[in-house]
mmCIF file of C-alpha atoms in Angstrom:
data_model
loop_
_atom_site.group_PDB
_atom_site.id
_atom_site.type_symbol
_atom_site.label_atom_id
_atom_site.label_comp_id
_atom_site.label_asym_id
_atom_site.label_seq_id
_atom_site.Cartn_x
_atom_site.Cartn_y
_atom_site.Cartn_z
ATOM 1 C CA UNK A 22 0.000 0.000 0.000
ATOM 2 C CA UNK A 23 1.343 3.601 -0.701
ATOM 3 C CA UNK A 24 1.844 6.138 1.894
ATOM 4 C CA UNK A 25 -1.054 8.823 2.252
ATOM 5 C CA UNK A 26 1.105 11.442 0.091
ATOM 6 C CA UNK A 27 1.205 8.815 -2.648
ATOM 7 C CA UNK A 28 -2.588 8.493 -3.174
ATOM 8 C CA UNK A 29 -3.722 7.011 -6.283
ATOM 9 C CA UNK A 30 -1.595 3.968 -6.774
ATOM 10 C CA UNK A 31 -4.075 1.833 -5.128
ATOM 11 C CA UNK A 32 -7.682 3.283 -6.050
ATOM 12 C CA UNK A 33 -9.914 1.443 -7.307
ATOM 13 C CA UNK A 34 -13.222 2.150 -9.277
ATOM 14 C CA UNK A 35 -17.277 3.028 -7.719
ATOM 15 C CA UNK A 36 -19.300 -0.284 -8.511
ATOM 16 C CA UNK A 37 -22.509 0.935 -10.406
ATOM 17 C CA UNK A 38 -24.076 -0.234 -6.816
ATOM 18 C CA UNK A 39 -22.341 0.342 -3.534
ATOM 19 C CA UNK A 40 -23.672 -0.884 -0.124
ATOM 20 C CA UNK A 41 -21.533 1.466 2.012
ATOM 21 C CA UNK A 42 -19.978 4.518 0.510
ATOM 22 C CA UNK A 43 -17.805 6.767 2.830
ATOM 23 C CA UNK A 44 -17.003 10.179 2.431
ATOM 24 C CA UNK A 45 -13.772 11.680 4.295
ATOM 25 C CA UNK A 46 -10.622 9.713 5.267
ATOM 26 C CA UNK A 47 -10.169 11.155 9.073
ATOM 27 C CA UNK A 48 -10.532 9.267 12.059
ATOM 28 C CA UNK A 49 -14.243 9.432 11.484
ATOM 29 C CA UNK A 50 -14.044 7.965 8.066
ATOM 30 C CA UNK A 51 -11.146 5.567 8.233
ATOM 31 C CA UNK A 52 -13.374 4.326 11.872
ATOM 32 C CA UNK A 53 -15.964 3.746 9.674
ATOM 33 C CA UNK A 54 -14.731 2.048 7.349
ATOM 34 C CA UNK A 55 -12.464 -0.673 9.259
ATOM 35 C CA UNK A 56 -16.250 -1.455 11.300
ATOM 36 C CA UNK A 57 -18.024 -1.737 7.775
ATOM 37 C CA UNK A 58 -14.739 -3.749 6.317
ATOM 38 C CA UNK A 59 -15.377 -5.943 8.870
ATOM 39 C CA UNK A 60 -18.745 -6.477 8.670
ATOM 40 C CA UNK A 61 -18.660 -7.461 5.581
ATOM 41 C CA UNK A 62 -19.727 -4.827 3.730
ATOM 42 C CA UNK A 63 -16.905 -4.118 1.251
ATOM 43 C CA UNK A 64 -17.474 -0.109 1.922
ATOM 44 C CA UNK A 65 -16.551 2.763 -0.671
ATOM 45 C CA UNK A 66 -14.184 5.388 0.932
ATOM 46 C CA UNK A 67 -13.786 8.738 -0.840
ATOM 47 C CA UNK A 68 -10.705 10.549 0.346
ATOM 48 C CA UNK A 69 -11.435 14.347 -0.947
ATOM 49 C CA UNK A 70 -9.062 16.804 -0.556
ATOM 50 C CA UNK A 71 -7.503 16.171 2.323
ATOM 51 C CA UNK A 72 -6.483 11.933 2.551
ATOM 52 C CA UNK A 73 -6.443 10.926 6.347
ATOM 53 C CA UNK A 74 -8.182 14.364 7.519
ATOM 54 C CA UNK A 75 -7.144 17.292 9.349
ATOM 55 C CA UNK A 76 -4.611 15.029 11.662
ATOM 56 C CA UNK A 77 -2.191 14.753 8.875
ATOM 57 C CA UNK A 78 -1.290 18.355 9.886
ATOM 58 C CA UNK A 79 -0.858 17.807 13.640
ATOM 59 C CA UNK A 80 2.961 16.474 14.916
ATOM 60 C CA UNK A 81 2.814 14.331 17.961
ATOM 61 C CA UNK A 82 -0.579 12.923 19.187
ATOM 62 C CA UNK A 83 -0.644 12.811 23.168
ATOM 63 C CA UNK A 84 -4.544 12.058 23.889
ATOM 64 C CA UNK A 85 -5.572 8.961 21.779
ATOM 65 C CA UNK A 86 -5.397 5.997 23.332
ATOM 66 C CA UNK A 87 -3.261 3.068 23.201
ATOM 67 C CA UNK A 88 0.162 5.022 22.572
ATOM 68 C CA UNK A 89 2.040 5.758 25.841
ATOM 69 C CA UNK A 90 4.539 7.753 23.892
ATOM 70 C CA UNK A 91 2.535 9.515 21.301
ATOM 71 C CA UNK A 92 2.291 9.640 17.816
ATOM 72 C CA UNK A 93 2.300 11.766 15.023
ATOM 73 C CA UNK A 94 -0.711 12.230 13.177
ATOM 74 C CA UNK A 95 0.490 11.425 10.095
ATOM 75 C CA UNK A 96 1.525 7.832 11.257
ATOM 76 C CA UNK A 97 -1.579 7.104 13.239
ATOM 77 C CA UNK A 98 -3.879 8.542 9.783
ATOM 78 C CA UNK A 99 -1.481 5.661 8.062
ATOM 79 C CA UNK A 100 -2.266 3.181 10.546
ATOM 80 C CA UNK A 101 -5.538 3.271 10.098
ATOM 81 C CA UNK A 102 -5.520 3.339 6.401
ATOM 82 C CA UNK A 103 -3.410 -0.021 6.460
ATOM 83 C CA UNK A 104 -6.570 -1.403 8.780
ATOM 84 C CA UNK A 105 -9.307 -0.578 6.872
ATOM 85 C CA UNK A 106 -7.823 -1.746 3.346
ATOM 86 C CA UNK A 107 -6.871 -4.673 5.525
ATOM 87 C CA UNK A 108 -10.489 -5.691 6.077
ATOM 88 C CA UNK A 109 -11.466 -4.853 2.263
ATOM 89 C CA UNK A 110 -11.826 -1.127 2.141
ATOM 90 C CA UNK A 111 -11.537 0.170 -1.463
ATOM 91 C CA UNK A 112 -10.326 3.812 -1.554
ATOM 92 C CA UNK A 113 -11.009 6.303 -4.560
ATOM 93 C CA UNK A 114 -9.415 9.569 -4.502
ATOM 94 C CA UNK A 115 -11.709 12.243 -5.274
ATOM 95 C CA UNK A 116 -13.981 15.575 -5.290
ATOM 96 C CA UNK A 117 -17.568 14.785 -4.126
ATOM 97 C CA UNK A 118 -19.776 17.267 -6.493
ATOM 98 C CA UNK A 119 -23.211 17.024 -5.920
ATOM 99 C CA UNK A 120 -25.293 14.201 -3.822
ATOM 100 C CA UNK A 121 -29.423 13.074 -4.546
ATOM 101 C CA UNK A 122 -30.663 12.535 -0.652
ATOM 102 C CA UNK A 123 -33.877 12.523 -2.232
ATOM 103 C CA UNK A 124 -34.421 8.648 -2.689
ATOM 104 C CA UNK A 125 -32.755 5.219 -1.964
ATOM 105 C CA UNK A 126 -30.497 4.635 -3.177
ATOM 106 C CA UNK A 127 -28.456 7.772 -3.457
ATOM 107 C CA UNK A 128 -26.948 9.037 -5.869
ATOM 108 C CA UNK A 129 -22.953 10.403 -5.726
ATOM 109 C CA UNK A 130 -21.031 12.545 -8.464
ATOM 110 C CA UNK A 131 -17.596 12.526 -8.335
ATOM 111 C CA UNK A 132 -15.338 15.674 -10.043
ATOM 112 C CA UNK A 133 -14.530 13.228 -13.285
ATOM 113 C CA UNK A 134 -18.113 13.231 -14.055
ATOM 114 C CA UNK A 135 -18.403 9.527 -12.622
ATOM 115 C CA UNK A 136 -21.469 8.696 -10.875
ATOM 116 C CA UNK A 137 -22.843 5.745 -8.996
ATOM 117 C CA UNK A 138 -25.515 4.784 -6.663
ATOM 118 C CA UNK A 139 -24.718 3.967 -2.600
ATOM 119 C CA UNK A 140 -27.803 1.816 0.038
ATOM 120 C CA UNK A 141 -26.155 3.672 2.366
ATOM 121 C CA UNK A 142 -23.584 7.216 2.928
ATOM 122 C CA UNK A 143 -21.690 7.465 5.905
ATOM 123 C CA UNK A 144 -20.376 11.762 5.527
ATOM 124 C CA UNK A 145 -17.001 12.197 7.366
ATOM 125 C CA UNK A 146 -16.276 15.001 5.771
ATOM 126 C CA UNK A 147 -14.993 17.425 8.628
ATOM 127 C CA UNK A 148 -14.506 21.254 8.608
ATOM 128 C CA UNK A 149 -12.286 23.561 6.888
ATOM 129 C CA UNK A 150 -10.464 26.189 8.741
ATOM 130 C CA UNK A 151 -11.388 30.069 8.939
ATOM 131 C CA UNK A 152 -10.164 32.519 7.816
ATOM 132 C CA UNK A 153 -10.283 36.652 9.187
ATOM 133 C CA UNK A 154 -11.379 38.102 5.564
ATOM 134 C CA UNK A 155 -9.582 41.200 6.190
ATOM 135 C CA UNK A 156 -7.313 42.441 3.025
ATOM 136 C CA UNK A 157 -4.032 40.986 1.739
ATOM 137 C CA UNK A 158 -5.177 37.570 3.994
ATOM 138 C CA UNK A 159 -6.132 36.074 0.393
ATOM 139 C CA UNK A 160 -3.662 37.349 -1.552
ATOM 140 C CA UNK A 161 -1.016 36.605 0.867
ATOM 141 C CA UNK A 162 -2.229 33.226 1.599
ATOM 142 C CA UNK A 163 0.760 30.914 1.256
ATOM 143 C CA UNK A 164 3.370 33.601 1.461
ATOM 144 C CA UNK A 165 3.505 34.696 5.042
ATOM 145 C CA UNK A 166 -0.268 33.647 6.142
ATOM 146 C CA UNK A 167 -0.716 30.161 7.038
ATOM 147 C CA UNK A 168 -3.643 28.214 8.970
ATOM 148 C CA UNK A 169 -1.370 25.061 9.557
ATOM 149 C CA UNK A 170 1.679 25.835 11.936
ATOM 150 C CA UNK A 171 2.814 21.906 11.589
ATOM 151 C CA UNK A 172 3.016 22.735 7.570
ATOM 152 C CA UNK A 173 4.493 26.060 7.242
ATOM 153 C CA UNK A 174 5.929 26.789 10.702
ATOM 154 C CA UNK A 175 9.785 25.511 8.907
ATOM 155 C CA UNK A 176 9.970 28.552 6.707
ATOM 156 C CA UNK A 177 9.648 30.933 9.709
ATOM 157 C CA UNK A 178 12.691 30.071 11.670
ATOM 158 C CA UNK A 179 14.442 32.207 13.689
ATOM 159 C CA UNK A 180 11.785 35.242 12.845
ATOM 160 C CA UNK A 181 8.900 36.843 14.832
ATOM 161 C CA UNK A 182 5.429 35.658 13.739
ATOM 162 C CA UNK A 183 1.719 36.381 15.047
ATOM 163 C CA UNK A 184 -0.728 33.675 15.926
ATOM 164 C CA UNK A 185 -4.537 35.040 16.055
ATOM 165 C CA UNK A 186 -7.235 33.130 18.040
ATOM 166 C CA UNK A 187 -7.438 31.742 21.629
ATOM 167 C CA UNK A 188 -8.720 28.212 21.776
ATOM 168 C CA UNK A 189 -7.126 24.751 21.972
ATOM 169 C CA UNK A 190 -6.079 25.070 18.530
ATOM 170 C CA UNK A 191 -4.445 28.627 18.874
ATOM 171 C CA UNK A 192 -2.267 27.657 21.888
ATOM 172 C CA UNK A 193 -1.556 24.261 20.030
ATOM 173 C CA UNK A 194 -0.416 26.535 16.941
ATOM 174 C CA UNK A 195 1.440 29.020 18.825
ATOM 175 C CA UNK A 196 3.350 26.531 20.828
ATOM 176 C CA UNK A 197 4.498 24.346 17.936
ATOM 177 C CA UNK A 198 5.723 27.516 16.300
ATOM 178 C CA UNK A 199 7.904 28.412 19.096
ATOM 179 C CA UNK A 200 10.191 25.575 17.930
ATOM 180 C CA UNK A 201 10.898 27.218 15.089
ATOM 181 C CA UNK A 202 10.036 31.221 15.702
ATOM 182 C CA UNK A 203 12.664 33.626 17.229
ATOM 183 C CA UNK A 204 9.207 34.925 18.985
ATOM 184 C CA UNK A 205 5.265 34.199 18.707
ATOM 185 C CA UNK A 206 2.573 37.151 19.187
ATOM 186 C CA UNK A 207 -0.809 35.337 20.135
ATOM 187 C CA UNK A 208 -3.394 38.112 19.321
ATOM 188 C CA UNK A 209 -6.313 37.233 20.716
ATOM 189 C CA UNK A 210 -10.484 39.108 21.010
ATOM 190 C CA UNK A 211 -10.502 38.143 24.928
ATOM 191 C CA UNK A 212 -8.540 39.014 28.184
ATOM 192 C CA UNK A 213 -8.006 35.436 28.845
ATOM 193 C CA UNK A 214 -7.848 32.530 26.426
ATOM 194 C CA UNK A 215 -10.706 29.785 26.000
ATOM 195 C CA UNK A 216 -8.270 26.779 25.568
ATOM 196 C CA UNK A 217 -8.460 24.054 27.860
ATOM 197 C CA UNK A 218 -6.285 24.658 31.371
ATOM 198 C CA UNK A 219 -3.391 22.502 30.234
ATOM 199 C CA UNK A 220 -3.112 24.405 26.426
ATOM 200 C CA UNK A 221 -3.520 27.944 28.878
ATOM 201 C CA UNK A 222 -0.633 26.595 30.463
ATOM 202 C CA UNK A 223 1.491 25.726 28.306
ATOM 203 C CA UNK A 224 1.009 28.958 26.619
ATOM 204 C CA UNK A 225 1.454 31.436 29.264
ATOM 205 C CA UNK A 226 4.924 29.980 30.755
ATOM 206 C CA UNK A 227 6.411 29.921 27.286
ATOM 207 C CA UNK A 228 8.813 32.725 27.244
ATOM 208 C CA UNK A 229 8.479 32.920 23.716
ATOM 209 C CA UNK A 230 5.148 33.726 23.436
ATOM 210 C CA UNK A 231 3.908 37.097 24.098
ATOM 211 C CA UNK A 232 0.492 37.480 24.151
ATOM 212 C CA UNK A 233 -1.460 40.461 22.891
ATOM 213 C CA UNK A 234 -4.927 41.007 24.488
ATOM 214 C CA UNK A 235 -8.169 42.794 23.759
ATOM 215 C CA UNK A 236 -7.122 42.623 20.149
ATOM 216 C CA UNK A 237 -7.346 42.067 16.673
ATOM 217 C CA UNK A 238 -5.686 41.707 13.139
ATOM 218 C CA UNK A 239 -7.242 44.326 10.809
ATOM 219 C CA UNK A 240 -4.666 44.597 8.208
ATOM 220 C CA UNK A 241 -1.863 42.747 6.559
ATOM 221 C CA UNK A 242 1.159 44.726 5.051
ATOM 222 C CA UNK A 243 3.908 43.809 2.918
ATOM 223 C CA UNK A 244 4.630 43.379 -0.720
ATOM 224 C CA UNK A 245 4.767 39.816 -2.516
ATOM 225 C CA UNK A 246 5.219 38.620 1.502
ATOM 226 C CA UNK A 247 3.995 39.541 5.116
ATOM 227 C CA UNK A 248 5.576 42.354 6.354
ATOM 228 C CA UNK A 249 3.668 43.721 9.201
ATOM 229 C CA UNK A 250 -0.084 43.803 10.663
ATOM 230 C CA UNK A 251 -2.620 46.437 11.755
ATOM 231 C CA UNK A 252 -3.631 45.627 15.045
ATOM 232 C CA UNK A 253 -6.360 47.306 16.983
ATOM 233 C CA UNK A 254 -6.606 47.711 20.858
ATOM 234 C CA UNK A 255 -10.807 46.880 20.725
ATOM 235 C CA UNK A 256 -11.211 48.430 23.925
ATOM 236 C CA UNK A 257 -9.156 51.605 23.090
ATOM 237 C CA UNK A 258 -9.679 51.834 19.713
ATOM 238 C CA UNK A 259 -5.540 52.255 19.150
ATOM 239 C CA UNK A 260 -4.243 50.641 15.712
ATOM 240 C CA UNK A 261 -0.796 49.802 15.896
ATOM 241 C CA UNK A 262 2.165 48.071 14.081
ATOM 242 C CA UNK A 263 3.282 44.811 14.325
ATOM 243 C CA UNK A 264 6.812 43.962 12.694
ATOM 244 C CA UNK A 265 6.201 40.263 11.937
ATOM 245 C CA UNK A 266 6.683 38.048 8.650
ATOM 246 C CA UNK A 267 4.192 35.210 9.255
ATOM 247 C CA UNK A 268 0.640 34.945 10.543
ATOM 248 C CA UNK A 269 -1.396 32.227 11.333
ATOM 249 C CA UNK A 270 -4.699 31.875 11.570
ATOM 250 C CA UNK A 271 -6.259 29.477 13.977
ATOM 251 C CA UNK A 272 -9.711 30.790 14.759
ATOM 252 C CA UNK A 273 -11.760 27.910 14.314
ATOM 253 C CA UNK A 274 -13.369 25.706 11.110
ATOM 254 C CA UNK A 275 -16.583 25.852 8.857
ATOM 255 C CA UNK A 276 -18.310 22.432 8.428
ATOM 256 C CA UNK A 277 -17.850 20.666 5.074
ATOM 257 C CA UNK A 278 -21.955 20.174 5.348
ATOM 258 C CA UNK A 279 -22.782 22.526 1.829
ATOM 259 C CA UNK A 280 -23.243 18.897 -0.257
ATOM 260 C CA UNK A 281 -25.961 17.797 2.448
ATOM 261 C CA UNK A 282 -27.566 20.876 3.256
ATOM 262 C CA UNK A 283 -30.656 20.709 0.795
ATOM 263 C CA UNK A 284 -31.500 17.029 2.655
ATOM 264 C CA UNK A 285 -30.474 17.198 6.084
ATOM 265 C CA UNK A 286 -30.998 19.803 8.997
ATOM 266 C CA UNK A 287 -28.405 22.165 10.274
ATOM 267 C CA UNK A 288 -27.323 24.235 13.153
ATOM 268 C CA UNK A 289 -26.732 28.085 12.399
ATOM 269 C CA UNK A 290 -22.890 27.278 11.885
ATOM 270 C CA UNK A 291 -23.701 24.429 9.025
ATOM 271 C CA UNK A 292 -22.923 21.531 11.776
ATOM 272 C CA UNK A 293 -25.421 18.625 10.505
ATOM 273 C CA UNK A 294 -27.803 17.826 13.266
ATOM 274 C CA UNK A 295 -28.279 14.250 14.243
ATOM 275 C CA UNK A 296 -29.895 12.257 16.871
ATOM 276 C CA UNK A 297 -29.552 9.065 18.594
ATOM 277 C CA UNK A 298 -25.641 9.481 17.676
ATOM 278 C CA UNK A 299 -25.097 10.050 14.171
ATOM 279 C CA UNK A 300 -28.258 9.345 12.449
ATOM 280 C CA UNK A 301 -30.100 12.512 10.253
ATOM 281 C CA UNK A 302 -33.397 12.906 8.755
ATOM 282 C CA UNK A 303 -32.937 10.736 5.816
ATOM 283 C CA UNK A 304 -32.767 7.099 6.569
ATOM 284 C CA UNK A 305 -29.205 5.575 5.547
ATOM 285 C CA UNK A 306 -27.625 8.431 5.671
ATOM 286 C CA UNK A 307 -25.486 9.169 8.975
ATOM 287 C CA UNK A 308 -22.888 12.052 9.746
ATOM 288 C CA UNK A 309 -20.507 11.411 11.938
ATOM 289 C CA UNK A 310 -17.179 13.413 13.257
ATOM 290 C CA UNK A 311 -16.753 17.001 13.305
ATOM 291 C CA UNK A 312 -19.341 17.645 10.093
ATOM 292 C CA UNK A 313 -21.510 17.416 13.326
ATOM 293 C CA UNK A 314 -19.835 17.321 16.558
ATOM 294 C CA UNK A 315 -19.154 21.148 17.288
ATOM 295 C CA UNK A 316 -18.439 20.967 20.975
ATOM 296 C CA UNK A 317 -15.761 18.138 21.367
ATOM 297 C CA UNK A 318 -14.497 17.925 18.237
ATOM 298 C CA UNK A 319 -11.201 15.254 19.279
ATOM 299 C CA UNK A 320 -9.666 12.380 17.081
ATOM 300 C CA UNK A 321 -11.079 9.888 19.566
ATOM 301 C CA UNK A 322 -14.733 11.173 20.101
ATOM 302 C CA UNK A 323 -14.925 11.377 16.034
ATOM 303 C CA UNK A 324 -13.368 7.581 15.997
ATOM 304 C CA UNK A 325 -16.213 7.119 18.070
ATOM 305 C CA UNK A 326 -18.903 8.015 15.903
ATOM 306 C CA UNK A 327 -17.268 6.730 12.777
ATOM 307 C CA UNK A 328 -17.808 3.389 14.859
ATOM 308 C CA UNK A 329 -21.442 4.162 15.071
ATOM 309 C CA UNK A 330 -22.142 5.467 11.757
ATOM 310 C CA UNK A 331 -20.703 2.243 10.635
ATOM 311 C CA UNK A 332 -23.012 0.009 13.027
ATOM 312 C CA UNK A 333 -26.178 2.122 12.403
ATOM 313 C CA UNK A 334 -25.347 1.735 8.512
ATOM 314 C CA UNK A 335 -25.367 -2.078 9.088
ATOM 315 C CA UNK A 336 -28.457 -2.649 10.858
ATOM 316 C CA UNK A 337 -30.617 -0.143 8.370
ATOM 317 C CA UNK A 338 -28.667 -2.779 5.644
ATOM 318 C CA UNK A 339 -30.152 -5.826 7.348
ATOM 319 C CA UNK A 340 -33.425 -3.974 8.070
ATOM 320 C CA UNK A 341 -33.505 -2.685 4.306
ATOM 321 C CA UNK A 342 -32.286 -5.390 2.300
ATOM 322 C CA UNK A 343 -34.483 -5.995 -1.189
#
């Protein structure tokens, strides 16, 4: 099997008639999948854009069980790609376009203009990360502004670079930088940051990082590259300079839920709403990790309901079968 940065090499082609079709290759997903593998079920997985999810942009792993030492995300998205092709997972490397909810069974376009019919969809799709909208973020995007410290944070060694946002992810960001960074500004809305104790920790004894409160990014200068930002003091109303050449953005994600939207219900932030786990509206359809979970939103808790998505998609088989 190839590594998860050699995609391709092993795909294999949509039958005209799937029983299990998965979309998304993250813990959820590749959960899924090794459940409906071993079931029996000989289950679809579509990778996207992303193969193995947003994990294969995280360095060491500390919090999912099993590994006493950690693990890199990477490794462990590899591990469990090995499982579920193990088992008889078939893996097609793709865009998603458009999906019929409508009637059973559904219907799934693919970017090549392929299409083929699934009993079932399990959506694993995730959530995409934010981004401020202010100008130059776009059009510096790639050359100074970043939204993955673990895939840029290299190019910025030894200079001084700004991390905006203040949850788990922020602190994660901004303390991974500090490996490389001479220093790290974490500009952040709030007086105190909303990561967990341990992240707040971490963060705050780091004599690296310098935190900026009450604040926010309102401008990115430089030419070709980051130079500088506007920052404004919201309580004062001040705008000042900031000499850095790298920002990163780490203010939350958007739901991949726009394919499902026209079927299913959603919250006001596009997380699909399900009950009794990770079933929606339509029967044989189920949405599992963080396309709905908005509140934990962990590699293990989105295992979790990639486990149930793949359970609940084998009992509406059995109870469905023509």
């Amino acid at each position: 099997m190839q590594a998860l940065g050699e995609v391709g090499k092993y795909m294999t082609a949509p039958k005209s008639l799937e029983s299990v079709t998965i979309l998304g290759s993250g813990p959820a997903g590749l959960t899924a999948a090794i459940y409906a593998a071993r079931a029996d079920l000989q289950p679809l997985l579509i990778h996207g854009g992303q193969p193995g999810g947003q994990l294969t942009t995280t360095t060491e792993v500390e919090n999912f069980p099993g590994f006493a030492n950690g693990i890199m995300g990477p490794e462990l998205m590899e591990a469990c790609t090995k499982q579920a092709e193990r088992f008889g997972t078939r893996f097609v490397q793709a865009q998603v376009t458009s999906v019929d909810l409508s009637k059973r069974p559904f219907k799934i376009t693919m970017d090549d203009g392929t299409s083929f019919e699934t009993k079932t969809l399990i959506a694993a799709t995730g959530a995409t990360a934010k981004y401020l909208g202010i100008p130059r973020e776009a059009e510096l995007l790639g050359r100074g502004v970043s939204a993955c410290a673990t895939c840029d944070g290299f190019f910025f060694r030894n200079q001084d670079i700004a991390v905006v946002g203040g949850g788990d992810t922020a602190a994660e960001e901004a303390t991974f930088l500090t490996k490389f960074a001479k220093s790290v500004t974490l500009i952040h809305r709030r007086h105190e940051l909303r990561a967990s104790k341990a992240m707040q920790s971490r963060v705050l004894n780091n004599p690296k990082i310098k935190p900026m409160w009450d604040s926010a990014v309102v401008e990115i200068l430089g030419d070709g590259e980051v130079k500088s930002l506007k920052v404004k003091n919201l309580k004062t109303g001040v705008i000042s300079d900031l000499a850095v050449t790298g920002l990163f953005v780490a203010i939350g994600h958007q739901p991949n839920s726009g394919l499902f939207q026209k079927y299913v219900d959603t919250d006001a932030n596009g997380y699909v709403i399900t009950t009794k786990g990770v079933r929606t509206k339509v029967p044989g359809f189920f949405a599992c990790g963080d396309l709905q979970d908005h509140e934990y939103r962990q590699a293990i808790t989105a295992a979790g309901t990639g486990c149930m998505a793949a359970l609940d998609a084998e009992r509406f088989l059995n109870g469905h079968e023509e």
